[in-house]
Amino acid sequence: MTTQPFFEPATATEPMSIPAQRLHLKQRLAASFRLFAQYGYDEGVAGHITARDPENPEHFWVNPFGMYFGHIRVSDLILVNAEGEVIKGRARVNRAAFAIHSRVHAARPDVIAAAHSHSQYGRTWSTLGRLLDPLTQDACAFYADHALFDDYTGVVLDTSEGDRIGKALGSNKAVILRNHGLLTVGASVEAAVFWFISMDRCCHTQLMAEAAGKPVLIDPEYASKTYGQVGSERGGVLSFQPLYARILREQPDLLE
Ligand SMILES: [Zn+2]
C-alpha cells in the first residue's frame, strides 16, 4: 500500500451545489492567475489557464485577453464555448491560445483545467527537446507522466495543432512543447496549476544541475515508488492549498 505523505482534510459530507462548485472553481482560477504573476509567468499576453464549467462541460472559464494576470478578479473571468466564442463577460479571448486548450480538453474529458505560460525555465528546458529526468523527489511527480510535443511550427492558430498537442499529451499530466513552454492538466484547477509551478521549478533544477556537473538520477524503481507518493491528483490539490492560502491573505481583492 502506498503511503501518502500528506495531511488529508476531512471530506465534505454533502455534495456541493453547482453554483457552489462554480464559485469554488472561479476563486481558485482567479487566485492561480495572481500566483502566475507572482512567479513571473506574466510576460506580455502569453499564457492561459482554462477551467471546465461544472454544469456545461463544453464551456470554459478563462482569463480576459490582454489583462494583467496580477489584476484578475473572480468577476473578470470570462466563459467561452469550445469554439472560443465568449458566452459570458465583455472581454475578448485569445483565440490562438485557446485553440490549444479547447482541443486538449476535447481529447481528455477527465481534464477539468489546463495551464500554460511561457515561463522562463520551462521554455528554456523546452529548447532541449528532452523529457525531465527523475533528479529529485519533486521531479518524480512527473516520472513516466509527461510527454514531449516535438514539433514547433510557429504560433498556434488553428485547432489541428491543438489536436496534435492533445495527442502528444496522451494520458499524461503534462507536455513539454518544444521551443515554446510547458502545458499541464489536472482534474482540478488546483492540481493543474500546482503541477505547472512545480514543473517549471523542476526544469530550473535540472538546468542548474546539468550546468554544474553530471547529476545522479533516482533509480527507476524508486522514481516509480516516489511517483506513487507525490504524483497523484490528490497530491497536486493538497500542495496547492498553502499557495492558495498565501495569495488569498495577501490579495483578498481577487475574490471580488
Ligand atoms: Zn504559448
PDB file of C-alpha atoms and ligand atoms in Angstrom:
ATOM      1  CA  MET A   1       0.000   0.000   0.000  1.00  0.00           C
ATOM      2  CA  THR A   2       1.300   3.443  -0.930  1.00  0.00           C
ATOM      3  CA  THR A   3       1.573   5.918   1.919  1.00  0.00           C
ATOM      4  CA  GLN A   4       0.594   9.466   1.025  1.00  0.00           C
ATOM      5  CA  PRO A   5       2.798  11.892   2.970  1.00  0.00           C
ATOM      6  CA  PHE A   6       0.014  14.463   3.005  1.00  0.00           C
ATOM      7  CA  PHE A   7      -2.420  15.665   5.618  1.00  0.00           C
ATOM      8  CA  GLU A   8      -5.874  14.588   4.482  1.00  0.00           C
ATOM      9  CA  PRO A   9      -8.573  17.138   5.361  1.00  0.00           C
ATOM     10  CA  ALA A  10     -11.991  15.805   6.365  1.00  0.00           C
ATOM     11  CA  THR A  11     -14.108  15.234   3.274  1.00  0.00           C
ATOM     12  CA  ALA A  12     -17.351  17.120   2.890  1.00  0.00           C
ATOM     13  CA  THR A  13     -20.373  15.024   3.794  1.00  0.00           C
ATOM     14  CA  GLU A  14     -22.763  16.744   1.390  1.00  0.00           C
ATOM     15  CA  PRO A  15     -22.087  17.271  -2.313  1.00  0.00           C
ATOM     16  CA  MET A  16     -21.638  20.918  -3.305  1.00  0.00           C
ATOM     17  CA  SER A  17     -24.364  22.579  -5.392  1.00  0.00           C
ATOM     18  CA  ILE A  18     -23.491  23.615  -8.960  1.00  0.00           C
ATOM     19  CA  PRO A  19     -23.286  27.363  -8.062  1.00  0.00           C
ATOM     20  CA  ALA A  20     -21.039  26.499  -5.092  1.00  0.00           C
ATOM     21  CA  GLN A  21     -18.831  24.318  -7.319  1.00  0.00           C
ATOM     22  CA  ARG A  22     -18.616  27.110  -9.918  1.00  0.00           C
ATOM     23  CA  LEU A  23     -17.657  29.706  -7.283  1.00  0.00           C
ATOM     24  CA  HIS A  24     -15.031  27.338  -5.818  1.00  0.00           C
ATOM     25  CA  LEU A  25     -13.552  26.829  -9.298  1.00  0.00           C
ATOM     26  CA  LYS A  26     -13.555  30.540 -10.214  1.00  0.00           C
ATOM     27  CA  GLN A  27     -11.948  31.564  -6.911  1.00  0.00           C
ATOM     28  CA  ARG A  28      -9.102  29.075  -7.417  1.00  0.00           C
ATOM     29  CA  LEU A  29      -8.776  30.147 -11.051  1.00  0.00           C
ATOM     30  CA  ALA A  30      -8.505  33.876 -10.214  1.00  0.00           C
ATOM     31  CA  ALA A  31      -6.017  33.032  -7.436  1.00  0.00           C
ATOM     32  CA  SER A  32      -3.975  30.979  -9.916  1.00  0.00           C
ATOM     33  CA  PHE A  33      -3.537  33.969 -12.235  1.00  0.00           C
ATOM     34  CA  ARG A  34      -2.309  36.016  -9.246  1.00  0.00           C
ATOM     35  CA  LEU A  35       0.151  33.206  -8.452  1.00  0.00           C
ATOM     36  CA  PHE A  36       1.309  33.075 -12.094  1.00  0.00           C
ATOM     37  CA  ALA A  37       2.004  36.831 -11.896  1.00  0.00           C
ATOM     38  CA  GLN A  38       3.925  36.389  -8.640  1.00  0.00           C
ATOM     39  CA  TYR A  39       6.046  33.622 -10.134  1.00  0.00           C
ATOM     40  CA  GLY A  40       6.854  35.807 -13.152  1.00  0.00           C
ATOM     41  CA  TYR A  41       4.768  33.874 -15.698  1.00  0.00           C
ATOM     42  CA  ASP A  42       3.269  37.161 -16.856  1.00  0.00           C
ATOM     43  CA  GLU A  43       5.146  38.226 -19.949  1.00  0.00           C
ATOM     44  CA  GLY A  44       3.021  40.161 -22.443  1.00  0.00           C
ATOM     45  CA  VAL A  45      -0.243  38.451 -23.355  1.00  0.00           C
ATOM     46  CA  ALA A  46       1.025  34.850 -23.456  1.00  0.00           C
ATOM     47  CA  GLY A  47      -0.437  32.237 -21.137  1.00  0.00           C
ATOM     48  CA  HIS A  48      -3.760  30.714 -20.300  1.00  0.00           C
ATOM     49  CA  ILE A  49      -5.424  28.710 -17.602  1.00  0.00           C
ATOM     50  CA  THR A  50      -8.746  27.181 -18.634  1.00  0.00           C
ATOM     51  CA  ALA A  51     -11.308  25.545 -16.339  1.00  0.00           C
ATOM     52  CA  ARG A  52     -14.292  23.443 -17.410  1.00  0.00           C
ATOM     53  CA  ASP A  53     -17.647  24.719 -16.118  1.00  0.00           C
ATOM     54  CA  PRO A  54     -19.211  22.246 -13.626  1.00  0.00           C
ATOM     55  CA  GLU A  55     -22.632  22.456 -15.304  1.00  0.00           C
ATOM     56  CA  ASN A  56     -21.731  22.740 -19.008  1.00  0.00           C
ATOM     57  CA  PRO A  57     -18.607  20.662 -19.708  1.00  0.00           C
ATOM     58  CA  GLU A  58     -18.285  22.226 -23.189  1.00  0.00           C
ATOM     59  CA  HIS A  59     -17.900  25.695 -21.653  1.00  0.00           C
ATOM     60  CA  PHE A  60     -14.681  27.018 -20.112  1.00  0.00           C
ATOM     61  CA  TRP A  61     -13.734  29.812 -17.704  1.00  0.00           C
ATOM     62  CA  VAL A  62     -10.643  31.673 -18.839  1.00  0.00           C
ATOM     63  CA  ASN A  63      -8.692  34.911 -18.428  1.00  0.00           C
ATOM     64  CA  PRO A  64      -9.738  38.007 -20.413  1.00  0.00           C
ATOM     65  CA  PHE A  65      -7.320  38.627 -23.294  1.00  0.00           C
ATOM     66  CA  GLY A  66      -4.669  41.234 -22.540  1.00  0.00           C
ATOM     67  CA  MET A  67      -5.497  41.686 -18.842  1.00  0.00           C
ATOM     68  CA  TYR A  68      -2.530  41.561 -16.447  1.00  0.00           C
ATOM     69  CA  PHE A  69      -2.642  38.254 -14.522  1.00  0.00           C
ATOM     70  CA  GLY A  70      -1.877  40.071 -11.264  1.00  0.00           C
ATOM     71  CA  HIS A  71      -5.088  42.143 -11.560  1.00  0.00           C
ATOM     72  CA  ILE A  72      -7.566  39.368 -12.400  1.00  0.00           C
ATOM     73  CA  ARG A  73     -10.553  39.043 -10.040  1.00  0.00           C
ATOM     74  CA  VAL A  74     -13.288  36.399  -9.982  1.00  0.00           C
ATOM     75  CA  SER A  75     -15.641  38.887 -11.710  1.00  0.00           C
ATOM     76  CA  ASP A  76     -13.149  39.397 -14.565  1.00  0.00           C
ATOM     77  CA  LEU A  77     -13.166  35.749 -15.685  1.00  0.00           C
ATOM     78  CA  ILE A  78     -14.981  35.061 -18.925  1.00  0.00           C
ATOM     79  CA  LEU A  79     -16.870  31.986 -20.125  1.00  0.00           C
ATOM     80  CA  VAL A  80     -16.231  30.711 -23.655  1.00  0.00           C
ATOM     81  CA  ASN A  81     -17.528  27.757 -25.660  1.00  0.00           C
ATOM     82  CA  ALA A  82     -15.375  25.136 -27.389  1.00  0.00           C
ATOM     83  CA  GLU A  83     -15.130  27.372 -30.484  1.00  0.00           C
ATOM     84  CA  GLY A  84     -13.709  30.219 -28.414  1.00  0.00           C
ATOM     85  CA  GLU A  85     -16.860  32.379 -28.608  1.00  0.00           C
ATOM     86  CA  VAL A  86     -17.461  34.472 -25.479  1.00  0.00           C
ATOM     87  CA  ILE A  87     -20.691  33.457 -23.718  1.00  0.00           C
ATOM     88  CA  LYS A  88     -20.344  35.457 -20.515  1.00  0.00           C
ATOM     89  CA  GLY A  89     -18.286  38.616 -19.973  1.00  0.00           C
ATOM     90  CA  ARG A  90     -17.420  41.503 -22.253  1.00  0.00           C
ATOM     91  CA  ALA A  91     -13.702  40.907 -22.779  1.00  0.00           C
ATOM     92  CA  ARG A  92     -12.109  39.085 -25.699  1.00  0.00           C
ATOM     93  CA  VAL A  93     -10.408  35.722 -25.537  1.00  0.00           C
ATOM     94  CA  ASN A  94      -7.006  34.890 -27.069  1.00  0.00           C
ATOM     95  CA  ARG A  95      -8.407  32.524 -29.691  1.00  0.00           C
ATOM     96  CA  ALA A  96      -4.985  31.359 -30.878  1.00  0.00           C
ATOM     97  CA  ALA A  97      -4.013  30.171 -27.400  1.00  0.00           C
ATOM     98  CA  PHE A  98      -7.500  28.912 -26.672  1.00  0.00           C
ATOM     99  CA  ALA A  99      -7.254  26.659 -29.758  1.00  0.00           C
ATOM    100  CA  ILE A 100      -4.686  24.543 -27.908  1.00  0.00           C
ATOM    101  CA  HIS A 101      -6.674  24.304 -24.711  1.00  0.00           C
ATOM    102  CA  SER A 102     -10.024  23.605 -26.307  1.00  0.00           C
ATOM    103  CA  ARG A 103      -8.624  20.637 -28.259  1.00  0.00           C
ATOM    104  CA  VAL A 104      -6.726  19.329 -25.227  1.00  0.00           C
ATOM    105  CA  HIS A 105      -9.996  19.449 -23.253  1.00  0.00           C
ATOM    106  CA  ALA A 106     -11.748  17.673 -26.146  1.00  0.00           C
ATOM    107  CA  ALA A 107      -9.091  14.937 -26.167  1.00  0.00           C
ATOM    108  CA  ARG A 108      -9.231  14.491 -22.379  1.00  0.00           C
ATOM    109  CA  PRO A 109     -12.751  14.536 -20.894  1.00  0.00           C
ATOM    110  CA  ASP A 110     -11.166  13.860 -17.463  1.00  0.00           C
ATOM    111  CA  VAL A 111      -9.260  17.155 -17.612  1.00  0.00           C
ATOM    112  CA  ILE A 112     -11.014  19.991 -15.749  1.00  0.00           C
ATOM    113  CA  ALA A 113      -8.180  22.517 -16.021  1.00  0.00           C
ATOM    114  CA  ALA A 114      -5.192  23.160 -18.278  1.00  0.00           C
ATOM    115  CA  ALA A 115      -2.376  25.631 -17.564  1.00  0.00           C
ATOM    116  CA  HIS A 116       0.150  27.076 -19.994  1.00  0.00           C
ATOM    117  CA  SER A 117       2.547  30.006 -19.997  1.00  0.00           C
ATOM    118  CA  HIS A 118       5.924  30.965 -21.380  1.00  0.00           C
ATOM    119  CA  SER A 119       7.670  30.623 -18.011  1.00  0.00           C
ATOM    120  CA  GLN A 120      11.406  31.223 -18.098  1.00  0.00           C
ATOM    121  CA  TYR A 121      12.685  27.798 -17.046  1.00  0.00           C
ATOM    122  CA  GLY A 122      10.009  25.754 -18.774  1.00  0.00           C
ATOM    123  CA  ARG A 123      10.617  27.410 -22.111  1.00  0.00           C
ATOM    124  CA  THR A 124      14.391  27.194 -21.677  1.00  0.00           C
ATOM    125  CA  TRP A 125      14.161  23.462 -20.932  1.00  0.00           C
ATOM    126  CA  SER A 126      11.757  23.018 -23.888  1.00  0.00           C
ATOM    127  CA  THR A 127      14.504  24.031 -26.336  1.00  0.00           C
ATOM    128  CA  LEU A 128      16.431  20.839 -25.490  1.00  0.00           C
ATOM    129  CA  GLY A 129      13.659  18.585 -26.809  1.00  0.00           C
ATOM    130  CA  ARG A 130      14.051  16.223 -23.846  1.00  0.00           C
ATOM    131  CA  LEU A 131      11.857  14.857 -21.075  1.00  0.00           C
ATOM    132  CA  LEU A 132      12.749  15.712 -17.469  1.00  0.00           C
ATOM    133  CA  ASP A 133      14.827  13.150 -15.569  1.00  0.00           C
ATOM    134  CA  PRO A 134      13.952  11.927 -12.057  1.00  0.00           C
ATOM    135  CA  LEU A 135      16.634  14.056 -10.379  1.00  0.00           C
ATOM    136  CA  THR A 136      14.719  14.993  -7.237  1.00  0.00           C
ATOM    137  CA  GLN A 137      11.751  13.833  -5.180  1.00  0.00           C
ATOM    138  CA  ASP A 138       9.647  16.650  -6.682  1.00  0.00           C
ATOM    139  CA  ALA A 139      10.604  15.691 -10.240  1.00  0.00           C
ATOM    140  CA  CYS A 140       9.291  12.160  -9.557  1.00  0.00           C
ATOM    141  CA  ALA A 141       5.751  13.630  -9.736  1.00  0.00           C
ATOM    142  CA  PHE A 142       6.385  13.768 -13.498  1.00  0.00           C
ATOM    143  CA  TYR A 143       8.132  10.391 -13.800  1.00  0.00           C
ATOM    144  CA  ALA A 144       6.606   8.493 -16.753  1.00  0.00           C
ATOM    145  CA  ASP A 145       3.770  11.035 -16.588  1.00  0.00           C
ATOM    146  CA  HIS A 146       4.798  13.741 -19.056  1.00  0.00           C
ATOM    147  CA  ALA A 147       5.376  13.851 -22.793  1.00  0.00           C
ATOM    148  CA  LEU A 148       7.183  15.864 -25.450  1.00  0.00           C
ATOM    149  CA  PHE A 149       5.477  17.688 -28.331  1.00  0.00           C
ATOM    150  CA  ASP A 150       8.459  17.605 -30.643  1.00  0.00           C
ATOM    151  CA  ASP A 151       7.033  19.707 -33.422  1.00  0.00           C
ATOM    152  CA  TYR A 152       7.320  23.512 -33.345  1.00  0.00           C
ATOM    153  CA  THR A 153       5.713  25.201 -36.380  1.00  0.00           C
ATOM    154  CA  GLY A 154       5.015  28.764 -35.227  1.00  0.00           C
ATOM    155  CA  VAL A 155       2.280  30.388 -33.143  1.00  0.00           C
ATOM    156  CA  VAL A 156      -0.693  28.037 -32.828  1.00  0.00           C
ATOM    157  CA  LEU A 157      -3.527  29.484 -34.894  1.00  0.00           C
ATOM    158  CA  ASP A 158      -5.697  26.524 -35.751  1.00  0.00           C
ATOM    159  CA  THR A 159      -7.310  23.661 -33.921  1.00  0.00           C
ATOM    160  CA  SER A 160      -5.365  20.976 -35.832  1.00  0.00           C
ATOM    161  CA  GLU A 161      -2.217  21.866 -33.893  1.00  0.00           C
ATOM    162  CA  GLY A 162      -4.258  21.743 -30.680  1.00  0.00           C
ATOM    163  CA  ASP A 163      -5.340  18.234 -31.713  1.00  0.00           C
ATOM    164  CA  ARG A 164      -1.725  17.174 -32.252  1.00  0.00           C
ATOM    165  CA  ILE A 165      -0.723  18.589 -28.852  1.00  0.00           C
ATOM    166  CA  GLY A 166      -3.648  16.721 -27.265  1.00  0.00           C
ATOM    167  CA  LYS A 167      -2.442  13.534 -28.946  1.00  0.00           C
ATOM    168  CA  ALA A 168       1.134  14.074 -27.716  1.00  0.00           C
ATOM    169  CA  LEU A 169      -0.142  14.732 -24.176  1.00  0.00           C
ATOM    170  CA  GLY A 170      -1.871  11.328 -24.172  1.00  0.00           C
ATOM    171  CA  SER A 171      -2.923  10.303 -20.677  1.00  0.00           C
ATOM    172  CA  ASN A 172      -0.098  12.290 -19.015  1.00  0.00           C
ATOM    173  CA  LYS A 173      -0.381  15.254 -16.631  1.00  0.00           C
ATOM    174  CA  ALA A 174       1.993  17.455 -18.642  1.00  0.00           C
ATOM    175  CA  VAL A 175       3.530  18.029 -22.048  1.00  0.00           C
ATOM    176  CA  ILE A 176       6.689  19.930 -22.955  1.00  0.00           C
ATOM    177  CA  LEU A 177       6.033  21.958 -26.116  1.00  0.00           C
ATOM    178  CA  ARG A 178       9.412  22.121 -27.837  1.00  0.00           C
ATOM    179  CA  ASN A 179      10.766  25.677 -28.308  1.00  0.00           C
ATOM    180  CA  HIS A 180       7.624  27.021 -26.621  1.00  0.00           C
ATOM    181  CA  GLY A 181       6.958  26.059 -22.977  1.00  0.00           C
ATOM    182  CA  LEU A 182       5.017  23.781 -20.641  1.00  0.00           C
ATOM    183  CA  LEU A 183       1.388  22.720 -20.537  1.00  0.00           C
ATOM    184  CA  THR A 184      -0.065  20.902 -17.525  1.00  0.00           C
ATOM    185  CA  VAL A 185      -3.506  19.451 -16.856  1.00  0.00           C
ATOM    186  CA  GLY A 186      -5.498  18.190 -13.900  1.00  0.00           C
ATOM    187  CA  ALA A 187      -8.884  17.016 -12.727  1.00  0.00           C
ATOM    188  CA  SER A 188      -8.988  20.318 -10.798  1.00  0.00           C
ATOM    189  CA  VAL A 189      -7.650  23.865 -11.169  1.00  0.00           C
ATOM    190  CA  GLU A 190      -5.603  23.232  -8.032  1.00  0.00           C
ATOM    191  CA  ALA A 191      -3.701  20.239  -9.436  1.00  0.00           C
ATOM    192  CA  ALA A 192      -3.175  21.665 -12.950  1.00  0.00           C
ATOM    193  CA  VAL A 193      -1.720  24.878 -11.515  1.00  0.00           C
ATOM    194  CA  PHE A 194       0.417  23.227  -8.856  1.00  0.00           C
ATOM    195  CA  TRP A 195       1.888  20.884 -11.486  1.00  0.00           C
ATOM    196  CA  PHE A 196       2.724  23.875 -13.667  1.00  0.00           C
ATOM    197  CA  ILE A 197       4.566  25.715 -10.880  1.00  0.00           C
ATOM    198  CA  SER A 198       6.330  22.544  -9.739  1.00  0.00           C
ATOM    199  CA  MET A 199       7.320  21.529 -13.274  1.00  0.00           C
ATOM    200  CA  ASP A 200       8.816  24.941 -14.059  1.00  0.00           C
ATOM    201  CA  ARG A 201      10.921  24.578 -10.893  1.00  0.00           C
ATOM    202  CA  CYS A 202      11.959  21.060 -11.873  1.00  0.00           C
ATOM    203  CA  CYS A 203      13.130  22.469 -15.230  1.00  0.00           C
ATOM    204  CA  HIS A 204      15.117  25.103 -13.306  1.00  0.00           C
ATOM    205  CA  THR A 205      16.651  22.412 -11.088  1.00  0.00           C
ATOM    206  CA  GLN A 206      17.717  20.208 -13.981  1.00  0.00           C
ATOM    207  CA  LEU A 207      19.144  23.181 -15.918  1.00  0.00           C
ATOM    208  CA  MET A 208      21.233  24.176 -12.864  1.00  0.00           C
ATOM    209  CA  ALA A 209      22.292  20.611 -12.057  1.00  0.00           C
ATOM    210  CA  GLU A 210      23.445  19.897 -15.601  1.00  0.00           C
ATOM    211  CA  ALA A 211      25.250  23.256 -15.782  1.00  0.00           C
ATOM    212  CA  ALA A 212      27.120  22.345 -12.589  1.00  0.00           C
ATOM    213  CA  GLY A 213      28.020  18.742 -13.376  1.00  0.00           C
ATOM    214  CA  LYS A 214      26.578  15.318 -14.091  1.00  0.00           C
ATOM    215  CA  PRO A 215      23.585  14.776 -11.801  1.00  0.00           C
ATOM    216  CA  VAL A 216      22.794  11.340 -10.369  1.00  0.00           C
ATOM    217  CA  LEU A 217      19.372  10.001 -11.386  1.00  0.00           C
ATOM    218  CA  ILE A 218      16.993   8.324  -8.941  1.00  0.00           C
ATOM    219  CA  ASP A 219      16.743   4.602  -9.777  1.00  0.00           C
ATOM    220  CA  PRO A 220      13.637   3.733 -11.849  1.00  0.00           C
ATOM    221  CA  GLU A 221      12.263   1.538  -9.043  1.00  0.00           C
ATOM    222  CA  TYR A 222      12.400   4.382  -6.519  1.00  0.00           C
ATOM    223  CA  ALA A 223      11.348   7.041  -9.036  1.00  0.00           C
ATOM    224  CA  SER A 224       8.249   4.973  -9.679  1.00  0.00           C
ATOM    225  CA  LYS A 225       7.588   4.428  -5.973  1.00  0.00           C
ATOM    226  CA  THR A 226       8.032   8.160  -5.262  1.00  0.00           C
ATOM    227  CA  TYR A 227       5.683   8.962  -8.154  1.00  0.00           C
ATOM    228  CA  GLY A 228       3.039   6.931  -6.324  1.00  0.00           C
ATOM    229  CA  GLN A 229       3.639   9.012  -3.204  1.00  0.00           C
ATOM    230  CA  VAL A 230       3.769  12.545  -4.663  1.00  0.00           C
ATOM    231  CA  GLY A 231       2.351  12.411  -8.195  1.00  0.00           C
ATOM    232  CA  SER A 232      -1.368  11.850  -7.666  1.00  0.00           C
ATOM    233  CA  GLU A 233      -4.146  14.343  -8.395  1.00  0.00           C
ATOM    234  CA  ARG A 234      -4.780  14.477  -4.647  1.00  0.00           C
ATOM    235  CA  GLY A 235      -1.124  15.314  -4.062  1.00  0.00           C
ATOM    236  CA  GLY A 236      -1.398  18.230  -6.501  1.00  0.00           C
ATOM    237  CA  VAL A 237      -4.587  19.524  -4.859  1.00  0.00           C
ATOM    238  CA  LEU A 238      -3.101  19.390  -1.369  1.00  0.00           C
ATOM    239  CA  SER A 239       0.145  21.045  -2.430  1.00  0.00           C
ATOM    240  CA  PHE A 240      -1.862  23.935  -3.908  1.00  0.00           C
ATOM    241  CA  GLN A 241      -3.568  24.716  -0.564  1.00  0.00           C
ATOM    242  CA  PRO A 242      -0.719  26.695   1.079  1.00  0.00           C
ATOM    243  CA  LEU A 243      -0.232  28.722  -2.111  1.00  0.00           C
ATOM    244  CA  TYR A 244      -3.955  29.496  -2.188  1.00  0.00           C
ATOM    245  CA  ALA A 245      -3.965  30.492   1.481  1.00  0.00           C
ATOM    246  CA  ARG A 246      -0.991  32.789   0.942  1.00  0.00           C
ATOM    247  CA  ILE A 247      -2.319  34.617  -2.110  1.00  0.00           C
ATOM    248  CA  LEU A 248      -5.768  34.978  -0.520  1.00  0.00           C
ATOM    249  CA  ARG A 249      -4.303  36.657   2.562  1.00  0.00           C
ATOM    250  CA  GLU A 250      -2.005  38.891   0.510  1.00  0.00           C
ATOM    251  CA  GLN A 251      -4.517  39.841  -2.201  1.00  0.00           C
ATOM    252  CA  PRO A 252      -8.092  39.362  -0.908  1.00  0.00           C
ATOM    253  CA  ASP A 253      -9.472  41.599  -3.709  1.00  0.00           C
ATOM    254  CA  LEU A 254      -9.066  38.626  -6.065  1.00  0.00           C
ATOM    255  CA  LEU A 255     -12.388  37.328  -4.683  1.00  0.00           C
ATOM    256  CA  GLU A 256     -14.318  40.414  -5.918  1.00  0.00           C
TER     257      GLU A 256
HETATM  258 ZN    ZN B   1       2.166  29.562 -25.671  1.00  0.00          ZN
END
